[in-house]
Each structure stands twice: as structure tokens, then as C-alpha cells.
Short mmCIF file of C-alpha atoms in Angstrom, two decimals:
data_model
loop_
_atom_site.label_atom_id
_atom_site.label_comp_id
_atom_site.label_asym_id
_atom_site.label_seq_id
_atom_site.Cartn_x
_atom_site.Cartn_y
_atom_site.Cartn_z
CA UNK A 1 0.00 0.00 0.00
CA UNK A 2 1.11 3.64 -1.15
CA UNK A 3 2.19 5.83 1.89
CA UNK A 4 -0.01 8.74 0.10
CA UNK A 5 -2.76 7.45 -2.24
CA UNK A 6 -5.22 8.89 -4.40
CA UNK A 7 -8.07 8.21 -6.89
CA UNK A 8 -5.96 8.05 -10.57
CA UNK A 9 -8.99 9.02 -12.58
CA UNK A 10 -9.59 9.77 -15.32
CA UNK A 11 -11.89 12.24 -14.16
CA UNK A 12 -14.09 13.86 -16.92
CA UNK A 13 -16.38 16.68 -16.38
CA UNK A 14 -17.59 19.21 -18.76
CA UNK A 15 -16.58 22.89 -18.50
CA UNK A 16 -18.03 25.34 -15.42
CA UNK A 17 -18.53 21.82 -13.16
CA UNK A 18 -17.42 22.01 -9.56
CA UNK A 19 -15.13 18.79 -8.74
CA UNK A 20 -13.13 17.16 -5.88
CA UNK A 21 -10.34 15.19 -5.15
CA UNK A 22 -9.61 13.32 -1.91
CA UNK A 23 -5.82 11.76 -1.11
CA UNK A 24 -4.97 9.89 2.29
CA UNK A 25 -1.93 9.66 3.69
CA UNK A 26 -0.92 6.86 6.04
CA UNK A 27 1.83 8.32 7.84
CA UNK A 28 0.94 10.46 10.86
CA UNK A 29 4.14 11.78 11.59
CA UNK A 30 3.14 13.73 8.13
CA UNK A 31 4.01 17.82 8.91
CA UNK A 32 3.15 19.57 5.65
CA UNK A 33 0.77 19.13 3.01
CA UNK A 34 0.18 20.81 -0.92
CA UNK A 35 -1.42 20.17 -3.71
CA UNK A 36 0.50 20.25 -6.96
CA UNK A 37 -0.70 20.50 -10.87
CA UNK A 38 1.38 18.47 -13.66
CA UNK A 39 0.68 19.15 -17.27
CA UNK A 40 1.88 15.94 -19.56
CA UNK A 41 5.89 15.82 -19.50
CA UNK A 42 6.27 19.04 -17.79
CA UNK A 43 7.27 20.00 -13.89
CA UNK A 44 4.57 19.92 -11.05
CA UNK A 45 3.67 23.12 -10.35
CA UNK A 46 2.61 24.22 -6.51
CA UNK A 47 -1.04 24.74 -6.59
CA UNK A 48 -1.25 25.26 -2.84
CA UNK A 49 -0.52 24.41 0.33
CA UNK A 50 -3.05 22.86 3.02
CA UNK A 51 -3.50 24.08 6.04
CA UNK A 52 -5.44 22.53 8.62
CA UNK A 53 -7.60 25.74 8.73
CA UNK A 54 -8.48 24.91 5.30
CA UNK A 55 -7.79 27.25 2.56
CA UNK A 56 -8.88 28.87 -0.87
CA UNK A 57 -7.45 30.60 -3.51
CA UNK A 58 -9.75 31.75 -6.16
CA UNK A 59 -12.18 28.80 -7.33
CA UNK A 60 -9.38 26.47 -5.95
CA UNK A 61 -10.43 25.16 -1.94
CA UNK A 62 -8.25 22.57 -0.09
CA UNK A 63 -8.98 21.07 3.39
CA UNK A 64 -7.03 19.09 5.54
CA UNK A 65 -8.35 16.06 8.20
CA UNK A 66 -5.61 15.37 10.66
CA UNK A 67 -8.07 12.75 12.42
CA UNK A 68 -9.09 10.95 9.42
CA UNK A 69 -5.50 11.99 7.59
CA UNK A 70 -7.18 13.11 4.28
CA UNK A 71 -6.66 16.02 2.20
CA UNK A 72 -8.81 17.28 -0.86
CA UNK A 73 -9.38 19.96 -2.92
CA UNK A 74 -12.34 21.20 -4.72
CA UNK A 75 -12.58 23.02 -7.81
CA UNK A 76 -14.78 25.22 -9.15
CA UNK A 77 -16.70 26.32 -12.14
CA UNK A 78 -13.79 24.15 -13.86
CA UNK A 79 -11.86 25.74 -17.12
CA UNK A 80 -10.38 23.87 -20.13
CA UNK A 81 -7.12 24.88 -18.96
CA UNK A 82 -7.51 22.83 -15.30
CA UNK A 83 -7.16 20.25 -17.52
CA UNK A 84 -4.04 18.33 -15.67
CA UNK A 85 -2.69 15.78 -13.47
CA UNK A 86 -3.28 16.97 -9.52
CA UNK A 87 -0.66 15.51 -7.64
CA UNK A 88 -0.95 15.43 -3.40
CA UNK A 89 2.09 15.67 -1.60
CA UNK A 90 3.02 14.67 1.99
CA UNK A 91 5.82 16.40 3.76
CA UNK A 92 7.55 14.27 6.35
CA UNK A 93 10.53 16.85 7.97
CA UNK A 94 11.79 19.37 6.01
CA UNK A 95 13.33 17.53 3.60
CA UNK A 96 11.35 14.62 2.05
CA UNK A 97 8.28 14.64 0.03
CA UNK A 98 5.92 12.05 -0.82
CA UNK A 99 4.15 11.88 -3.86
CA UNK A 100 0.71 10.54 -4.37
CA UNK A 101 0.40 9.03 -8.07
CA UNK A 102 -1.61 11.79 -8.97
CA UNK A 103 -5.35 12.11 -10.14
CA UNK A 104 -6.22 12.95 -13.75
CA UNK A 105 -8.81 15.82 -14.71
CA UNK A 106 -10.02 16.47 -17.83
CA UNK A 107 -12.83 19.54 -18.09
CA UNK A 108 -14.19 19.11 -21.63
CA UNK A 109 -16.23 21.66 -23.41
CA UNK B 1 10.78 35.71 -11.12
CA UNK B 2 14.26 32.98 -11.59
CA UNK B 3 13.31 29.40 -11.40
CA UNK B 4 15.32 26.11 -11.00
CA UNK B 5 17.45 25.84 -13.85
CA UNK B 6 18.16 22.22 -15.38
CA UNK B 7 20.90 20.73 -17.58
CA UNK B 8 20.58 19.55 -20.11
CA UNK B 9 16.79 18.94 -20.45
CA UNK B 10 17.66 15.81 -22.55
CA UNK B 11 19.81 13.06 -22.78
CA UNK B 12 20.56 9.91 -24.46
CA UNK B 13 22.84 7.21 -23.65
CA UNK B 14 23.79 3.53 -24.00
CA UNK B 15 23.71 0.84 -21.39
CA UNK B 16 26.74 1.32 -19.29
CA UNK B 17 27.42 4.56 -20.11
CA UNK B 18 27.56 7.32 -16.94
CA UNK B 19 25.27 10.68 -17.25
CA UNK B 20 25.68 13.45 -15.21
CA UNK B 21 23.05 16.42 -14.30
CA UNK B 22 22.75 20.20 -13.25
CA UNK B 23 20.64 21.49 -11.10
CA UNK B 24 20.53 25.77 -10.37
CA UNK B 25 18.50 26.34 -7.72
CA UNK B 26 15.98 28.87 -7.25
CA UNK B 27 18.41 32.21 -5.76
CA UNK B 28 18.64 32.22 -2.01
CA UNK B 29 17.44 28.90 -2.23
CA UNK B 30 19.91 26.59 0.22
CA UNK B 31 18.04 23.27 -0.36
CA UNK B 32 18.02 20.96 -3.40
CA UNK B 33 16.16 17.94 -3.86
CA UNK B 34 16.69 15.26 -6.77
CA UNK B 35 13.14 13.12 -7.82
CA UNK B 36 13.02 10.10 -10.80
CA UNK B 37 9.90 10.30 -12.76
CA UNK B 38 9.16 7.16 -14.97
CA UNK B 39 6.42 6.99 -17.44
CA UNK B 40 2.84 6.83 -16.05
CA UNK B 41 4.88 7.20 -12.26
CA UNK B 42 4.60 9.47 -9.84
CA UNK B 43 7.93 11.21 -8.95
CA UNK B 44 10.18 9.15 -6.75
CA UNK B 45 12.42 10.69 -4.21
CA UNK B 46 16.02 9.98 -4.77
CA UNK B 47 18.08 12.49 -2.35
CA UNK B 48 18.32 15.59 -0.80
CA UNK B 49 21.22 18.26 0.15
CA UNK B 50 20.89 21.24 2.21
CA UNK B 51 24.11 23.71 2.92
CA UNK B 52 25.91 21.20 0.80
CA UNK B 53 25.30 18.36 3.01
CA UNK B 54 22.82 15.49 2.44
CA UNK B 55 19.74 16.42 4.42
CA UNK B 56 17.31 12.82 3.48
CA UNK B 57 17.92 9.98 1.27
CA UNK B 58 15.19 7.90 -0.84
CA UNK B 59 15.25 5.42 -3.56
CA UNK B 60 18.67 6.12 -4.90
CA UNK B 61 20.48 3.49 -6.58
CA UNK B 62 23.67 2.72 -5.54
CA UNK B 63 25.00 3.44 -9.38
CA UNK B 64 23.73 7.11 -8.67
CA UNK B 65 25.76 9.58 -6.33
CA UNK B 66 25.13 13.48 -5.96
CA UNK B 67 26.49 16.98 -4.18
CA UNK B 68 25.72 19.93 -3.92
CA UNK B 69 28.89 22.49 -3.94
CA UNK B 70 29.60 26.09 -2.50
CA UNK B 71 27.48 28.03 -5.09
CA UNK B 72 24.55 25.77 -4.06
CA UNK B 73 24.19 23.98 -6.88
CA UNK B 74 23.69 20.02 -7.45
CA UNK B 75 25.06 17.57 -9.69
CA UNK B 76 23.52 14.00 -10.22
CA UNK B 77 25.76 11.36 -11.18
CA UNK B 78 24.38 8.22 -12.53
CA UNK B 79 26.67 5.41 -13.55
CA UNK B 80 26.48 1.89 -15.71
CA UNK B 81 23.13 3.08 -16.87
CA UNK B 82 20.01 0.77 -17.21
CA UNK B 83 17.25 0.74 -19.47
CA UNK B 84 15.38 1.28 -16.58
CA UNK B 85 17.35 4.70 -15.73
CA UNK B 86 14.92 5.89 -18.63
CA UNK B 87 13.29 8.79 -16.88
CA UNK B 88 12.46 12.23 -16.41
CA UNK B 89 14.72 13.47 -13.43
CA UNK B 90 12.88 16.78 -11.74
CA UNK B 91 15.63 18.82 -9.25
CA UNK B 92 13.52 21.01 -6.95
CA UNK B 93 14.84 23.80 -4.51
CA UNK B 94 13.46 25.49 -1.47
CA UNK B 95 14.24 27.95 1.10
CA UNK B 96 15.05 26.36 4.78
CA UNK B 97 12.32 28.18 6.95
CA UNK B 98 9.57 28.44 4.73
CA UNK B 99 8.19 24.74 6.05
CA UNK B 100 10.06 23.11 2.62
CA UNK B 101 7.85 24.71 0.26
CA UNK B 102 9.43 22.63 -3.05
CA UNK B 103 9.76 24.27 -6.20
CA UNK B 104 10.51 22.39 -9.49
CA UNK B 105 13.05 22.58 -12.26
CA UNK B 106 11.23 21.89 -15.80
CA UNK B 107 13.24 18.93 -15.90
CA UNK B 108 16.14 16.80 -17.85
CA UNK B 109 14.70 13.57 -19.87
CA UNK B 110 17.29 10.72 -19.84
CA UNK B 111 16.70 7.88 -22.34
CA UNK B 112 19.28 4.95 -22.33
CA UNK B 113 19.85 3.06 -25.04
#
């Protein structure tokens, strides 16, 4: 079993659609948590980072469960251009991140 | 704004053969980290420096040793390459203190041969 795990996908939803991703992690000791975008063969981007407060940045919303050790985010009105691979990562320390294996999105018009 | 800067961003090589690559980090940036990304994979952690010391190790094969040096750069060294070596190889750097916030470098795509 994958230390951080998520839901591959393919998830399809047409264009303005509101859609959410969930990722667990297994590992308590866990300290930081983000959500990062990949387009095909390029770098993952930082969306955001999670905060156990939860936080949003424009139509993009994350939350954080500590108890349950879930994160998700939750798009809105979804564009063309969301159109990616969103990857959840799991900080353990300062220094060592663990990937989930991503989830794919595809907003079609 | 400067991001990570990658060398080259692609490579071939035969079996056997050793590869080395560059990683500029982000300015200010004291802490490098290397990742393996095989096709349809999520990225792997290989190994991390920060202050030119190695701060965390992960998967990282034996064949493969890095650095980083004074400037703060890193340098990947990957020796009697496998087919299974093919991979993109992501460097990312972050600032110590700002909870390890990880930025990526777009990058260098190895293919052996």
C-alpha cells in the first residue's frame, strides 16, 4: 500500500462543473501538506498548500483532516485549462516529500 | 521571477554509459532535492542536500551519487546506466524556513539506449 494514495482518474467533467479530489496519507508523523498540478511531460507546479484551517485561492479550496488523515481539494466552475494531473504531496521533515500518483482531470467543453 | 534551472533537459545514452546532471537552484534557495519520474509514475524521491550536506535519502540506486557544492548547486551522477534509468529526473529547490515549500526545475529527460 502507497504511503499517500489517491483516486488516478480519469476524471471527466464538462466545463463550469465544480469537482473534488480526496488523497490519504498513512503516515501520521506527516508535517506539511500541498497540492501540486502536472501538465503531460512538464514540472509539477505548486497549486497550494493545506493548512489545517483549510484554505482557498480563487475557485481552488483545499482542506485538511488530521483525524481521518485526508486532504482534498475542490474546484470550481472548472476551465479547459484545469485540464491536468493533480498531484498530493506529503511532507515528512523538512526535507522529504511524498508523492501521491496523482489524479487525472479532464474539463471538456 | 528565476526558477530552478536544469541541464541539459535531454539526454541519451547507451547501457553502461555514466550521465551526469545540473541542477541551479531557485536564488537564495539553500536546499536541493533530486526526484526520478518514470512513465505513467509518480515522482520518486532519490536524495536531498541542504548547505551542501545530504539532508534525506530515498530510492537512490547505488549506481547514482550526488552533491551539492559552495554556489549551491547540485550535480547528479548516474553510472552503468540501465534501461530502466529511462526517466524524467525533476531537481527542486526550497528555502530552509519556509516549512520546505518545493519548487521544481522543468526537468532533464534521460533515455538509455
Amino acid at each position: 500500500r502507497k504511503e499517500v494514495e489517491q483516486d488516478p482518474g480519469p476524471f471527466n467533467v464538462p466545463e463550469g462543473a465544480t469537482v473534488a479530489f480526496n488523497c490519504t496519507y498513512s503516515n501520521s508523523a506527516s508535517q506539511s501538506f500541498f497540492w501540486y498540478r502536472q501538465d503531460c511531460r512538464k514540472e509539477p507546479k505548486l497549486l497550494m498548500s493545506v493548512y489545517s484551517s483549510g484554505n482557498e485561492d480563487g475557485r481552488f479550496t483545499a482542506q485538511l483532516n488530521r483525524a481521518s488523515q485526508y486532504i482534498s481539494l475542490l474546484i470550481r466552475d472548472s476551465k479547459l485549462s484545469d485540464s491536468a494531473t493533480y498531484l498530493c504531496v506529503v511532507g515528512r521533515g523538512t526535507y522529504k516529500y511524498i508523492f501521491g500518483t496523482g489524479t487525472r482531470l479532464k474539463v471538456l467543453a | 521571477a528565476a526558477g530552478v534551472i536544469q541541464s541539459p533537459r535531454h539526454l541519451i545514452k547507451e547501457k553502461r554509459e555514466t550521465a551526469t546532471l545540473k541542477c541551479y537552484p531557485i536564488p537564495r534557495h539553500d536546499t536541493v532535492y533530486w526526484y526520478q519520474q518514470g512513465p505513467g509514475q509518480d515522482p520518486q524521491f532519490l536524495i536531498s542536500f541542504y548547505e551542501k550536506m545530504q539532508s534525506d535519502k530515498g530510492s537512490i540506486p547505488d549506481r547514482f551519487s550526488a552533491q551539492q557544492f559552495s554556489d549551491y548547486h547540485s550535480e547528479l551522477n548516474m553510472s552503468s546506466l540501465e534501461l530502466g534509468d529511462s526517466a524524467l529526473y525533476f531537481c527542486a529547490s526550497s528555502p530552509s524556513g519556509q516549512g520546505g515549500t518545493q519548487y521544481f526545475g522543468p526537468g532533464t529527460r534521460l533515455t538509455v539506449l
